[in-house]
Amino acid sequence: MVSPVRSICIVGGGTAGWLTAGIIAARHTGESGRGLQITLVESETIGIVGVGEGTWPTMRTTLKKMGVSETDFFRECNVSFKQGAKFARWVTGEESDFYYHPLVLPEGFPSLDLAPFWTKYSDEHGDAPSFSDAVCFQEAVCELGLAPKLITSAEYAGVANYAYHLDAGRFAAFIRDHCVKKLGIRHIVDEVTAVVKNDRGDIDYVETSKSGRLGGDLFVDASGFRSLLLGQALGVPFVDRSDVLFIDRALAMQVPYDNEQSNIVPHTVSTAQKNGWIWDIGLQSRRGVGYVFSSNHTTTDAALTELRAYVGAGHGDLQPREIKIVCGHRQTFWKGNCVAVGLSGGFLEPLEASALVLIELSADMISTMMPATRETMDIVAKRFNETTQYRWGRIIDFLKLHYVLSKRTDSKFWIDNRDPASIPESLQEQMQLWRYRAPGDQDFTSNNEMFPAASYQYVLFGMGFRMDTCVAPLDRDMGSAQRAFAQNQALKVKWTKTLPKNRDLINKIKEHGLQKI
Amino acid sequence: MRLVELSRSEHGGLRIRAELVEASAASQHLVPIVVSEFRKAATQYPIVFAKNTDTGRFAPYVLNGLGVEENLFWSGTELDVAYVPLNVRRQPFYVGTDEAPNTPATNVLCIDLDHPCLDAAGAKTILNADGSDSAYLQEILAVLGELVAGKKPTEQFIATVLSLDLLAPIFLDIVLDDGTPLQVQGLYGLDEEKFRQLPAEGIPRLWQTGCLDLIYAALIASGQIFNLIRLKNRRIALSRAWHSDAS
């Protein structure tokens, strides 16, 4: 006797729950799917944390696959364009200290690696442009506050690679609407009062206040920090990673614009502070600003003073919301017939907007690897865990890299962050190799990589990391390198002249809509 | 371009060289049309769809050339065509909208005072000697009237073909006689395969609303691309002959 997987029960209705529902439904329900029944139960009383107002470019594919219109998404979720991140004061802490991690790959990458050419040039010339400016036109576009596309660009297509800033509360409601109306997902608003297991240790059903028992062949735990199913019911332990990443508090504020038509900054701004950093994310109607810091290194009051200094005297009346966070993740993410997506699986500081992308990747993996039977589910679970553990490890390495490369000495927070004991061995090994050659695809060989080698280049060289180019053969490719630098310059001239202001394009999208083709 | 509202008292003395009007299209590879022009346009041009650069909205156009700013019908003195689109014939006049606050927008007749066909040596006047509208102006008003009347049905036709998912980017895979591969970007056409697959129950509605006629007109007009390629190759041959004569 085999037990087929026919129904899925998702517990939790934040962005994790609804995105997972939508991603699975887009593949498995409807005419072409195999008719999986998907139920999502969400509480009326428990609010959503709304982590991550920044996405990755992956969100474009995710929404497109779900059949969502990008125009509707802009009209309903307070969305703006994001073209990467600008990191200010991370290296020296000086006013003029900044670098970009753009979303467009370096010109010619990966078949051509401009890093050694740029390094050699800047070793020899004091006035060399920054790495990201020399190899990528997007920094210039961002500095001018321009959008990544034109009103004539089709939905989800761009001139420059882009992601989004969004209002997580509105986004969850928007996806819910789409899931219920278009994708046929059963939506139950109720409180889960108990999680009941069967004798083999699987989850049998969840008990609810009004709707009785909700069963399922597979359960998705999207219950947030509580980790109601995987953590509480199945007892999967939490792995605390605060030995590497020290951030454990956030003070968040919603800051209004000076006026309705103020331009919207088309990238995330992350500004390093004494004991952490401040995120600044421009939406259509407001900015989301918050200070994430280490409570072992400073107090909430001192952090609030820094945050108020950042947002300026005009906003003294704004009250911050304080959120306690623990950096880390569950030891495994899929146990028995239960898989965790979103905060129930873990949390990391939002330095590289990894929260929503992990939801997308997890949901996509569940969807594509969807076991046909309970008997084959354990194999899928094992693979899911291996991949997800690998991904968390790479994100932690990449986040830590930002701290390791800082030269700030103005607090113990920054000094402690460079203590070798706090740096994962995998990152230390990579950095030893990168002393002599730039990060490349050979350093990232999994099919499940999070960040391309180009991202490491942007952060390394943006933060002043120097390679010893003596051992690297250079001249052989000098011609193509020169052509690539010139091409980048030409693209910069072309697009800074052609692309519209970020706010102007968003206004036009709301008025006229984008075409689907 | 200097657009002003036409005033019969102020602009009554203007003279126009109508023979220069067509020259304004000499470097226009696309001219917007309205649906009432489709049948006539189909006798001469490919009918294509392109996005307005300011709004991103689709509109129908006749295609005059295979490159930006190329009009293969321009002979050097005139457009060698059986049908000249309304948007060429109306020059140097325009329909503008009067957007006074708190009132519904109204159409106003405008003129481009920088248009090269305004010339004291011109034969056409906008008024007769007695101050009444000249036959020329009346003709222009009729052309502009057809454009104004055609705006809404054209938008409706576009909305219909978009809702049926019938537009698709045009990929022209042409190598000209001199070996140049052609790349035409930003043009869309009707997807005949998708049109054939439309559910039969929706067809009577397309027929009743006149959309079916327009779809067929555009499908048939797509064959005019061969005419453009022929004209382009002829230009290449002429230019080659000119160069070899010169050497």
PDB file of C-alpha atoms in Angstrom, chain A residues 28-153:
ATOM      1  CA  HIS A  28       0.270  21.538  -9.030  1.00  0.00           C
ATOM      2  CA  THR A  29      -3.317  22.712  -9.209  1.00  0.00           C
ATOM      3  CA  GLY A  30      -5.492  23.597 -12.190  1.00  0.00           C
ATOM      4  CA  GLU A  31      -5.701  21.799 -15.506  1.00  0.00           C
ATOM      5  CA  SER A  32      -2.042  21.002 -15.994  1.00  0.00           C
ATOM      6  CA  GLY A  33      -1.338  20.105 -12.379  1.00  0.00           C
ATOM      7  CA  ARG A  34      -2.102  16.879 -10.587  1.00  0.00           C
ATOM      8  CA  GLY A  35      -4.948  18.340  -8.555  1.00  0.00           C
ATOM      9  CA  LEU A  36      -3.293  18.807  -5.169  1.00  0.00           C
ATOM     10  CA  GLN A  37      -5.663  20.257  -2.593  1.00  0.00           C
ATOM     11  CA  ILE A  38      -4.099  23.217  -0.813  1.00  0.00           C
ATOM     12  CA  THR A  39      -5.529  24.656   2.385  1.00  0.00           C
ATOM     13  CA  LEU A  40      -4.084  27.639   4.221  1.00  0.00           C
ATOM     14  CA  VAL A  41      -5.145  28.410   7.757  1.00  0.00           C
ATOM     15  CA  GLU A  42      -4.250  31.752   9.259  1.00  0.00           C
ATOM     16  CA  SER A  43      -4.982  33.386  12.563  1.00  0.00           C
ATOM     17  CA  GLU A  44      -7.058  36.505  12.807  1.00  0.00           C
ATOM     18  CA  THR A  45      -5.330  37.653  15.952  1.00  0.00           C
ATOM     19  CA  ILE A  46      -1.678  37.001  15.228  1.00  0.00           C
ATOM     20  CA  GLY A  47      -0.264  39.760  13.055  1.00  0.00           C
ATOM     21  CA  ILE A  48       2.419  39.203  10.494  1.00  0.00           C
ATOM     22  CA  VAL A  49       6.002  40.168  11.223  1.00  0.00           C
ATOM     23  CA  GLY A  50       6.375  41.394   7.665  1.00  0.00           C
ATOM     24  CA  VAL A  51      10.057  40.673   7.398  1.00  0.00           C
ATOM     25  CA  GLY A  52      11.961  42.004   4.492  1.00  0.00           C
ATOM     26  CA  GLU A  53      10.655  44.848   2.497  1.00  0.00           C
ATOM     27  CA  GLY A  54      13.415  44.173   0.004  1.00  0.00           C
ATOM     28  CA  THR A  55      13.379  41.332  -2.511  1.00  0.00           C
ATOM     29  CA  TRP A  56      15.781  39.767  -4.934  1.00  0.00           C
ATOM     30  CA  PRO A  57      15.317  39.811  -8.730  1.00  0.00           C
ATOM     31  CA  THR A  58      14.003  36.246  -8.323  1.00  0.00           C
ATOM     32  CA  MET A  59      10.703  37.774  -7.195  1.00  0.00           C
ATOM     33  CA  ARG A  60      10.004  38.783 -10.802  1.00  0.00           C
ATOM     34  CA  THR A  61      10.053  35.161 -11.962  1.00  0.00           C
ATOM     35  CA  THR A  62       8.137  34.049  -8.898  1.00  0.00           C
ATOM     36  CA  LEU A  63       5.293  36.497  -9.498  1.00  0.00           C
ATOM     37  CA  LYS A  64       5.239  35.849 -13.237  1.00  0.00           C
ATOM     38  CA  LYS A  65       4.980  32.087 -12.716  1.00  0.00           C
ATOM     39  CA  MET A  66       2.079  32.625 -10.332  1.00  0.00           C
ATOM     40  CA  GLY A  67       0.279  34.585 -13.043  1.00  0.00           C
ATOM     41  CA  VAL A  68       0.418  37.913 -11.197  1.00  0.00           C
ATOM     42  CA  SER A  69       0.357  41.145 -13.212  1.00  0.00           C
ATOM     43  CA  GLU A  70       3.317  43.403 -12.406  1.00  0.00           C
ATOM     44  CA  THR A  71       1.089  46.435 -12.956  1.00  0.00           C
ATOM     45  CA  ASP A  72      -1.382  45.244 -10.289  1.00  0.00           C
ATOM     46  CA  PHE A  73       1.542  44.503  -7.980  1.00  0.00           C
ATOM     47  CA  PHE A  74       2.751  48.120  -8.320  1.00  0.00           C
ATOM     48  CA  ARG A  75      -0.738  49.496  -7.850  1.00  0.00           C
ATOM     49  CA  GLU A  76      -1.553  47.494  -4.737  1.00  0.00           C
ATOM     50  CA  CYS A  77       1.601  46.777  -2.750  1.00  0.00           C
ATOM     51  CA  ASN A  78       3.218  50.229  -2.462  1.00  0.00           C
ATOM     52  CA  VAL A  79       6.047  48.786  -4.593  1.00  0.00           C
ATOM     53  CA  SER A  80       9.134  50.544  -5.873  1.00  0.00           C
ATOM     54  CA  PHE A  81      12.167  49.407  -7.838  1.00  0.00           C
ATOM     55  CA  LYS A  82      15.311  48.168  -6.135  1.00  0.00           C
ATOM     56  CA  GLN A  83      18.588  47.991  -8.050  1.00  0.00           C
ATOM     57  CA  GLY A  84      20.812  46.586  -5.367  1.00  0.00           C
ATOM     58  CA  ALA A  85      22.222  48.182  -2.262  1.00  0.00           C
ATOM     59  CA  LYS A  86      24.387  51.135  -1.417  1.00  0.00           C
ATOM     60  CA  PHE A  87      26.543  50.524   1.635  1.00  0.00           C
ATOM     61  CA  ALA A  88      27.516  53.755   3.364  1.00  0.00           C
ATOM     62  CA  ARG A  89      30.172  54.161   6.060  1.00  0.00           C
ATOM     63  CA  TRP A  90      30.857  50.457   6.275  1.00  0.00           C
ATOM     64  CA  VAL A  91      34.588  50.650   5.607  1.00  0.00           C
ATOM     65  CA  THR A  92      36.040  53.634   7.443  1.00  0.00           C
ATOM     66  CA  GLY A  93      32.905  55.235   8.825  1.00  0.00           C
ATOM     67  CA  GLU A  94      33.749  58.508   7.069  1.00  0.00           C
ATOM     68  CA  GLU A  95      30.991  60.601   5.487  1.00  0.00           C
ATOM     69  CA  SER A  96      32.354  59.948   1.981  1.00  0.00           C
ATOM     70  CA  ASP A  97      32.707  56.197   2.457  1.00  0.00           C
ATOM     71  CA  PHE A  98      30.308  54.169   0.278  1.00  0.00           C
ATOM     72  CA  TYR A  99      30.171  51.348  -2.245  1.00  0.00           C
ATOM     73  CA  TYR A 100      27.501  49.598  -4.292  1.00  0.00           C
ATOM     74  CA  HIS A 101      26.396  46.025  -4.618  1.00  0.00           C
ATOM     75  CA  PRO A 102      24.369  46.398  -7.844  1.00  0.00           C
ATOM     76  CA  LEU A 103      22.207  43.699  -9.416  1.00  0.00           C
ATOM     77  CA  VAL A 104      23.726  43.917 -12.905  1.00  0.00           C
ATOM     78  CA  LEU A 105      26.736  41.626 -13.272  1.00  0.00           C
ATOM     79  CA  PRO A 106      30.114  43.130 -14.150  1.00  0.00           C
ATOM     80  CA  GLU A 107      30.481  43.709 -17.904  1.00  0.00           C
ATOM     81  CA  GLY A 108      31.491  40.471 -19.623  1.00  0.00           C
ATOM     82  CA  PHE A 109      31.089  38.381 -16.458  1.00  0.00           C
ATOM     83  CA  PRO A 110      31.591  35.432 -16.068  1.00  0.00           C
ATOM     84  CA  SER A 111      33.372  34.719 -19.355  1.00  0.00           C
ATOM     85  CA  LEU A 112      35.596  37.732 -18.762  1.00  0.00           C
ATOM     86  CA  ASP A 113      36.822  38.683 -15.288  1.00  0.00           C
ATOM     87  CA  LEU A 114      37.560  42.388 -15.038  1.00  0.00           C
ATOM     88  CA  ALA A 115      38.610  42.286 -11.387  1.00  0.00           C
ATOM     89  CA  PRO A 116      42.365  41.737 -11.904  1.00  0.00           C
ATOM     90  CA  PHE A 117      42.469  44.427 -14.611  1.00  0.00           C
ATOM     91  CA  TRP A 118      40.689  46.891 -12.373  1.00  0.00           C
ATOM     92  CA  THR A 119      42.952  45.979  -9.438  1.00  0.00           C
ATOM     93  CA  LYS A 120      46.088  46.498 -11.486  1.00  0.00           C
ATOM     94  CA  TYR A 121      44.818  49.789 -12.866  1.00  0.00           C
ATOM     95  CA  SER A 122      43.832  51.145  -9.467  1.00  0.00           C
ATOM     96  CA  ASP A 123      47.158  50.023  -7.977  1.00  0.00           C
ATOM     97  CA  GLU A 124      48.840  52.236 -10.538  1.00  0.00           C
ATOM     98  CA  HIS A 125      46.403  55.162 -10.640  1.00  0.00           C
ATOM     99  CA  GLY A 126      45.291  57.122  -7.622  1.00  0.00           C
ATOM    100  CA  ASP A 127      42.145  58.428  -9.304  1.00  0.00           C
ATOM    101  CA  ALA A 128      40.746  55.078 -10.502  1.00  0.00           C
ATOM    102  CA  PRO A 129      36.955  54.742 -10.415  1.00  0.00           C
ATOM    103  CA  SER A 130      35.451  52.403  -7.830  1.00  0.00           C
ATOM    104  CA  PHE A 131      35.158  48.757  -8.850  1.00  0.00           C
ATOM    105  CA  SER A 132      31.386  48.772  -9.260  1.00  0.00           C
ATOM    106  CA  ASP A 133      31.472  52.020 -11.221  1.00  0.00           C
ATOM    107  CA  ALA A 134      34.222  50.749 -13.515  1.00  0.00           C
ATOM    108  CA  VAL A 135      32.561  47.447 -14.387  1.00  0.00           C
ATOM    109  CA  CYS A 136      28.807  48.119 -14.088  1.00  0.00           C
ATOM    110  CA  PHE A 137      26.540  50.943 -15.302  1.00  0.00           C
ATOM    111  CA  GLN A 138      23.961  50.475 -12.559  1.00  0.00           C
ATOM    112  CA  GLU A 139      25.751  52.522  -9.904  1.00  0.00           C
ATOM    113  CA  ALA A 140      25.496  55.617 -12.118  1.00  0.00           C
ATOM    114  CA  VAL A 141      21.801  54.895 -12.710  1.00  0.00           C
ATOM    115  CA  CYS A 142      21.198  54.574  -8.950  1.00  0.00           C
ATOM    116  CA  GLU A 143      23.158  57.698  -8.062  1.00  0.00           C
ATOM    117  CA  LEU A 144      20.864  59.689 -10.379  1.00  0.00           C
ATOM    118  CA  GLY A 145      17.720  58.155  -8.856  1.00  0.00           C
ATOM    119  CA  LEU A 146      16.648  56.526 -12.129  1.00  0.00           C
ATOM    120  CA  ALA A 147      14.372  53.545 -12.723  1.00  0.00           C
ATOM    121  CA  PRO A 148      15.720  50.275 -14.194  1.00  0.00           C
ATOM    122  CA  LYS A 149      13.327  50.229 -17.166  1.00  0.00           C
ATOM    123  CA  LEU A 150      11.103  52.235 -19.502  1.00  0.00           C
ATOM    124  CA  ILE A 151       7.339  52.534 -19.722  1.00  0.00           C
ATOM    125  CA  THR A 152       7.657  50.641 -23.030  1.00  0.00           C
ATOM    126  CA  SER A 153       9.427  47.711 -21.321  1.00  0.00           C
TER     127      SER A 153
END
